[in-house]
């Protein structure tokens, strides 16, 4: 790191610490409307300074995820909320952005894990963005009497694979990475980084393969649910 870069980081840290100290002057549980307003102003300045700092983590370890952009924005919002709620817990021995990014990393991981346990990623043909197709959303496409109540039902269908569809659909370069294996790992709540490492397949390759066959997956599941 150059001297100029270090100087900028030091100046940023000083600014952020000053804003944190300013917010701490007004207790979060204060009954005084004036104090609450002052705290809110200081916290808004803090959040804006963090957002514009250029030092927020890019979360590059998650770049291969189909929902990366959505996860990033949601995790960032949760991070800002937590910063405001836990300002008093900040330890001034460490740079403010190190504290912020530690929270950011944790919230990003939480969101990825929650979504991958809850559902399956779908890439609609008419949209660039991906979203998570939860079990409840799958249920809305099925007759009421056949609703899925637990992911275990999906797991049973995928494991039995009546048409051998999930087993036969695989990457040519990576025959071990078939849909059956990938789907079961997703249902276990594995993250794409973990799936990539376990199967020896690049994250982007595995997730793209998964997305392109999602409509066929849903069609196949519909037959047996």
mmCIF file of C-alpha atoms in Angstrom:
data_model
loop_
_atom_site.group_PDB
_atom_site.id
_atom_site.type_symbol
_atom_site.label_atom_id
_atom_site.label_comp_id
_atom_site.label_asym_id
_atom_site.label_seq_id
_atom_site.Cartn_x
_atom_site.Cartn_y
_atom_site.Cartn_z
ATOM 1 C CA UNK A 1 0.000 0.000 0.000
ATOM 2 C CA UNK A 2 1.426 3.402 -0.996
ATOM 3 C CA UNK A 3 1.772 6.273 1.435
ATOM 4 C CA UNK A 4 -1.005 8.183 -0.355
ATOM 5 C CA UNK A 5 -3.339 5.203 -0.107
ATOM 6 C CA UNK A 6 -2.496 4.736 3.569
ATOM 7 C CA UNK A 7 -3.118 8.434 4.217
ATOM 8 C CA UNK A 8 -6.531 8.204 2.557
ATOM 9 C CA UNK A 9 -7.432 5.144 4.622
ATOM 10 C CA UNK A 10 -6.326 6.871 7.808
ATOM 11 C CA UNK A 11 -8.358 9.954 6.946
ATOM 12 C CA UNK A 12 -11.407 7.811 6.169
ATOM 13 C CA UNK A 13 -11.049 5.880 9.406
ATOM 14 C CA UNK A 14 -10.748 9.097 11.379
ATOM 15 C CA UNK A 15 -13.891 10.469 9.746
ATOM 16 C CA UNK A 16 -15.871 7.283 10.420
ATOM 17 C CA UNK A 17 -14.706 7.052 14.012
ATOM 18 C CA UNK A 18 -15.730 10.659 14.554
ATOM 19 C CA UNK A 19 -19.227 9.895 13.261
ATOM 20 C CA UNK A 20 -19.468 6.817 15.494
ATOM 21 C CA UNK A 21 -18.405 8.858 18.517
ATOM 22 C CA UNK A 22 -20.940 11.509 17.578
ATOM 23 C CA UNK A 23 -23.735 8.903 17.455
ATOM 24 C CA UNK A 24 -22.611 7.451 20.788
ATOM 25 C CA UNK A 25 -23.214 10.821 22.454
ATOM 26 C CA UNK A 26 -26.938 10.201 22.049
ATOM 27 C CA UNK A 27 -28.082 6.876 23.614
ATOM 28 C CA UNK A 28 -30.189 4.637 21.400
ATOM 29 C CA UNK A 29 -32.792 4.255 24.160
ATOM 30 C CA UNK A 30 -33.018 7.958 24.937
ATOM 31 C CA UNK A 31 -36.509 9.296 25.553
ATOM 32 C CA UNK A 32 -35.472 12.740 24.407
ATOM 33 C CA UNK A 33 -36.701 13.408 20.821
ATOM 34 C CA UNK A 34 -33.812 15.825 20.291
ATOM 35 C CA UNK A 35 -31.236 13.155 21.213
ATOM 36 C CA UNK A 36 -32.907 10.571 18.988
ATOM 37 C CA UNK A 37 -32.895 13.002 16.070
ATOM 38 C CA UNK A 38 -29.209 13.839 16.595
ATOM 39 C CA UNK A 39 -28.303 10.155 16.768
ATOM 40 C CA UNK A 40 -30.250 9.442 13.596
ATOM 41 C CA UNK A 41 -28.462 12.252 11.754
ATOM 42 C CA UNK A 42 -25.044 10.992 12.871
ATOM 43 C CA UNK A 43 -25.893 7.420 11.850
ATOM 44 C CA UNK A 44 -27.170 8.553 8.450
ATOM 45 C CA UNK A 45 -23.886 10.383 7.897
ATOM 46 C CA UNK A 46 -21.994 7.266 8.963
ATOM 47 C CA UNK A 47 -23.899 5.008 6.570
ATOM 48 C CA UNK A 48 -23.452 7.448 3.681
ATOM 49 C CA UNK A 49 -19.723 7.709 4.393
ATOM 50 C CA UNK A 50 -19.382 3.906 4.494
ATOM 51 C CA UNK A 51 -21.381 3.530 1.265
ATOM 52 C CA UNK A 52 -19.212 6.082 -0.547
ATOM 53 C CA UNK A 53 -15.916 4.977 0.998
ATOM 54 C CA UNK A 54 -14.870 2.668 -1.820
ATOM 55 C CA UNK A 55 -13.724 0.246 0.871
ATOM 56 C CA UNK A 56 -16.781 -1.985 1.082
ATOM 57 C CA UNK A 57 -15.962 -5.614 0.366
ATOM 58 C CA UNK A 58 -16.813 -6.761 -3.161
ATOM 59 C CA UNK A 59 -17.618 -10.205 -1.736
ATOM 60 C CA UNK A 60 -15.616 -11.753 -4.566
ATOM 61 C CA UNK A 61 -15.877 -15.224 -3.027
ATOM 62 C CA UNK A 62 -19.560 -15.179 -4.051
ATOM 63 C CA UNK A 63 -19.170 -13.770 -7.584
ATOM 64 C CA UNK A 64 -20.182 -17.044 -9.241
ATOM 65 C CA UNK A 65 -23.585 -17.122 -7.574
ATOM 66 C CA UNK A 66 -26.530 -16.595 -9.936
ATOM 67 C CA UNK A 67 -28.148 -14.264 -7.378
ATOM 68 C CA UNK A 68 -24.959 -12.393 -6.494
ATOM 69 C CA UNK A 69 -26.316 -8.885 -7.116
ATOM 70 C CA UNK A 70 -29.515 -9.487 -5.149
ATOM 71 C CA UNK A 71 -27.610 -11.126 -2.301
ATOM 72 C CA UNK A 72 -25.125 -8.248 -2.240
ATOM 73 C CA UNK A 73 -27.781 -5.552 -1.957
ATOM 74 C CA UNK A 74 -29.780 -7.420 0.671
ATOM 75 C CA UNK A 75 -26.699 -8.211 2.751
ATOM 76 C CA UNK A 76 -25.613 -4.585 2.542
ATOM 77 C CA UNK A 77 -28.956 -3.373 3.865
ATOM 78 C CA UNK A 78 -28.774 -5.822 6.765
ATOM 79 C CA UNK A 79 -25.231 -4.629 7.424
ATOM 80 C CA UNK A 80 -26.286 -0.990 7.617
ATOM 81 C CA UNK A 81 -29.070 -1.866 10.036
ATOM 82 C CA UNK A 82 -26.677 -3.832 12.237
ATOM 83 C CA UNK A 83 -24.134 -1.017 12.222
ATOM 84 C CA UNK A 84 -26.788 1.372 13.527
ATOM 85 C CA UNK A 85 -27.948 -1.091 16.165
ATOM 86 C CA UNK A 86 -24.457 -2.031 17.378
ATOM 87 C CA UNK A 87 -22.558 1.237 17.134
ATOM 88 C CA UNK A 88 -21.679 1.030 20.823
ATOM 89 C CA UNK A 89 -19.997 -2.348 20.226
ATOM 90 C CA UNK A 90 -17.424 -0.943 17.819
ATOM 91 C CA UNK A 91 -13.863 -1.375 19.124
ATOM 92 C CA UNK A 92 -11.766 1.679 18.124
ATOM 93 C CA UNK A 93 -8.603 -0.460 18.178
ATOM 94 C CA UNK A 94 -9.630 -1.714 14.728
ATOM 95 C CA UNK A 95 -10.399 0.255 11.536
ATOM 96 C CA UNK A 96 -14.075 1.001 11.127
ATOM 97 C CA UNK A 97 -14.203 -0.570 7.665
ATOM 98 C CA UNK A 98 -12.681 -3.797 8.991
ATOM 99 C CA UNK A 99 -15.566 -3.928 11.485
ATOM 100 C CA UNK A 100 -18.117 -3.086 8.792
ATOM 101 C CA UNK A 101 -16.817 -5.688 6.337
ATOM 102 C CA UNK A 102 -16.737 -8.365 9.011
ATOM 103 C CA UNK A 103 -20.456 -7.777 9.591
ATOM 104 C CA UNK A 104 -21.050 -7.598 5.821
ATOM 105 C CA UNK A 105 -19.329 -10.949 5.241
ATOM 106 C CA UNK A 106 -21.437 -12.600 7.948
ATOM 107 C CA UNK A 107 -24.734 -11.202 6.654
ATOM 108 C CA UNK A 108 -23.903 -12.195 3.064
ATOM 109 C CA UNK A 109 -23.122 -15.746 4.172
ATOM 110 C CA UNK A 110 -26.362 -15.889 6.185
ATOM 111 C CA UNK A 111 -28.485 -14.814 3.214
ATOM 112 C CA UNK A 112 -26.850 -17.251 0.789
ATOM 113 C CA UNK A 113 -27.247 -20.143 3.216
ATOM 114 C CA UNK A 114 -30.875 -19.268 3.957
ATOM 115 C CA UNK A 115 -31.879 -18.998 0.288
ATOM 116 C CA UNK A 116 -30.098 -22.155 -0.781
ATOM 117 C CA UNK A 117 -31.764 -24.129 1.981
ATOM 118 C CA UNK A 118 -35.148 -22.657 1.127
ATOM 119 C CA UNK A 119 -35.318 -23.114 -2.596
ATOM 120 C CA UNK A 120 -33.924 -23.633 -6.058
ATOM 121 C CA UNK A 121 -32.449 -20.971 -8.326
ATOM 122 C CA UNK A 122 -34.386 -20.230 -11.497
ATOM 123 C CA UNK A 123 -33.331 -18.136 -14.468
ATOM 124 C CA UNK A 124 -36.472 -17.095 -16.423
ATOM 125 C CA UNK A 125 -35.927 -16.829 -20.167
ATOM 126 C CA UNK A 126 -37.332 -13.314 -20.344
ATOM 127 C CA UNK A 127 -35.284 -11.928 -17.450
ATOM 128 C CA UNK A 128 -31.608 -11.231 -16.917
ATOM 129 C CA UNK A 129 -31.841 -11.513 -13.154
ATOM 130 C CA UNK A 130 -32.202 -14.740 -11.271
ATOM 131 C CA UNK A 131 -34.367 -15.294 -8.261
ATOM 132 C CA UNK A 132 -34.939 -18.068 -5.795
ATOM 133 C CA UNK A 133 -37.822 -20.394 -6.445
ATOM 134 C CA UNK A 134 -38.903 -21.522 -2.993
ATOM 135 C CA UNK A 135 -40.898 -24.622 -2.148
ATOM 136 C CA UNK A 136 -43.948 -22.430 -1.564
ATOM 137 C CA UNK A 137 -43.621 -20.982 -5.072
ATOM 138 C CA UNK A 138 -43.392 -24.453 -6.581
ATOM 139 C CA UNK A 139 -46.534 -25.363 -4.659
ATOM 140 C CA UNK A 140 -48.494 -22.587 -6.354
ATOM 141 C CA UNK A 141 -47.939 -24.355 -9.689
ATOM 142 C CA UNK A 142 -49.271 -27.678 -8.394
ATOM 143 C CA UNK A 143 -52.742 -28.947 -7.452
ATOM 144 C CA UNK A 144 -53.577 -28.178 -3.817
ATOM 145 C CA UNK A 145 -53.735 -31.836 -2.816
ATOM 146 C CA UNK A 146 -50.127 -32.325 -3.964
ATOM 147 C CA UNK A 147 -48.486 -29.447 -2.114
ATOM 148 C CA UNK A 148 -44.881 -29.910 -1.032
ATOM 149 C CA UNK A 149 -44.614 -29.531 2.715
ATOM 150 C CA UNK A 150 -40.912 -30.291 3.135
ATOM 151 C CA UNK A 151 -37.762 -30.426 1.049
ATOM 152 C CA UNK A 152 -37.501 -34.111 1.950
ATOM 153 C CA UNK A 153 -40.173 -34.860 -0.647
ATOM 154 C CA UNK A 154 -38.075 -33.215 -3.347
ATOM 155 C CA UNK A 155 -35.046 -35.137 -2.155
ATOM 156 C CA UNK A 156 -36.874 -38.473 -2.463
ATOM 157 C CA UNK A 157 -37.930 -37.757 -6.055
ATOM 158 C CA UNK A 158 -34.439 -36.649 -7.063
ATOM 159 C CA UNK A 159 -32.788 -39.654 -5.422
ATOM 160 C CA UNK A 160 -35.207 -42.145 -7.014
ATOM 161 C CA UNK A 161 -34.920 -40.350 -10.382
ATOM 162 C CA UNK A 162 -37.677 -42.374 -12.123
ATOM 163 C CA UNK A 163 -36.694 -41.282 -15.649
ATOM 164 C CA UNK A 164 -32.936 -41.122 -14.991
ATOM 165 C CA UNK A 165 -33.181 -37.509 -16.123
ATOM 166 C CA UNK A 166 -31.186 -36.071 -13.233
ATOM 167 C CA UNK A 167 -28.475 -38.733 -13.503
ATOM 168 C CA UNK A 168 -28.027 -38.482 -17.272
ATOM 169 C CA UNK A 169 -27.870 -34.686 -17.458
ATOM 170 C CA UNK A 170 -24.238 -33.865 -16.750
ATOM 171 C CA UNK A 171 -21.378 -31.659 -17.887
ATOM 172 C CA UNK A 172 -19.365 -33.334 -20.660
ATOM 173 C CA UNK A 173 -16.061 -32.222 -19.186
ATOM 174 C CA UNK A 174 -17.150 -33.163 -15.660
ATOM 175 C CA UNK A 175 -19.262 -36.346 -15.749
ATOM 176 C CA UNK A 176 -19.308 -36.449 -11.960
ATOM 177 C CA UNK A 177 -21.280 -33.192 -11.990
ATOM 178 C CA UNK A 178 -24.736 -34.392 -12.987
ATOM 179 C CA UNK A 179 -28.001 -32.733 -12.040
ATOM 180 C CA UNK A 180 -28.791 -35.347 -9.426
ATOM 181 C CA UNK A 181 -25.604 -34.671 -7.506
ATOM 182 C CA UNK A 182 -25.913 -30.900 -7.829
ATOM 183 C CA UNK A 183 -29.575 -30.820 -6.795
ATOM 184 C CA UNK A 184 -28.946 -32.944 -3.729
ATOM 185 C CA UNK A 185 -26.092 -30.678 -2.696
ATOM 186 C CA UNK A 186 -28.292 -27.607 -3.161
ATOM 187 C CA UNK A 187 -31.028 -29.176 -1.035
ATOM 188 C CA UNK A 188 -28.444 -29.835 1.676
ATOM 189 C CA UNK A 189 -27.893 -26.102 1.791
ATOM 190 C CA UNK A 190 -24.434 -26.208 0.225
ATOM 191 C CA UNK A 191 -23.131 -22.943 -1.192
ATOM 192 C CA UNK A 192 -21.955 -22.773 -4.798
ATOM 193 C CA UNK A 193 -18.377 -22.397 -3.628
ATOM 194 C CA UNK A 194 -18.706 -25.644 -1.660
ATOM 195 C CA UNK A 195 -20.405 -27.412 -4.570
ATOM 196 C CA UNK A 196 -17.645 -26.231 -6.892
ATOM 197 C CA UNK A 197 -14.924 -27.526 -4.590
ATOM 198 C CA UNK A 198 -16.674 -30.833 -3.929
ATOM 199 C CA UNK A 199 -17.248 -31.612 -7.613
ATOM 200 C CA UNK A 200 -14.079 -30.035 -8.981
ATOM 201 C CA UNK A 201 -16.041 -27.756 -11.300
ATOM 202 C CA UNK A 202 -15.715 -23.958 -11.681
ATOM 203 C CA UNK A 203 -18.506 -22.112 -9.865
ATOM 204 C CA UNK A 204 -19.744 -20.307 -12.980
ATOM 205 C CA UNK A 205 -19.780 -23.555 -15.004
ATOM 206 C CA UNK A 206 -21.773 -25.461 -12.397
ATOM 207 C CA UNK A 207 -24.297 -22.683 -11.741
ATOM 208 C CA UNK A 208 -24.843 -21.956 -15.466
ATOM 209 C CA UNK A 209 -25.380 -25.657 -16.189
ATOM 210 C CA UNK A 210 -27.896 -25.743 -13.329
ATOM 211 C CA UNK A 211 -29.770 -22.641 -14.487
ATOM 212 C CA UNK A 212 -30.084 -23.718 -18.123
ATOM 213 C CA UNK A 213 -31.889 -26.903 -17.102
ATOM 214 C CA UNK A 214 -34.106 -25.409 -14.434
ATOM 215 C CA UNK A 215 -37.305 -25.431 -16.484
ATOM 216 C CA UNK A 216 -36.775 -29.112 -17.311
ATOM 217 C CA UNK A 217 -36.124 -29.795 -13.625
ATOM 218 C CA UNK A 218 -39.385 -28.156 -12.606
ATOM 219 C CA UNK A 219 -41.284 -30.026 -15.359
ATOM 220 C CA UNK A 220 -39.846 -33.345 -14.220
ATOM 221 C CA UNK A 221 -40.598 -32.665 -10.558
ATOM 222 C CA UNK A 222 -44.175 -31.706 -11.426
ATOM 223 C CA UNK A 223 -44.771 -35.197 -12.811
ATOM 224 C CA UNK A 224 -44.018 -36.930 -9.545
ATOM 225 C CA UNK A 225 -45.036 -34.513 -6.818
#
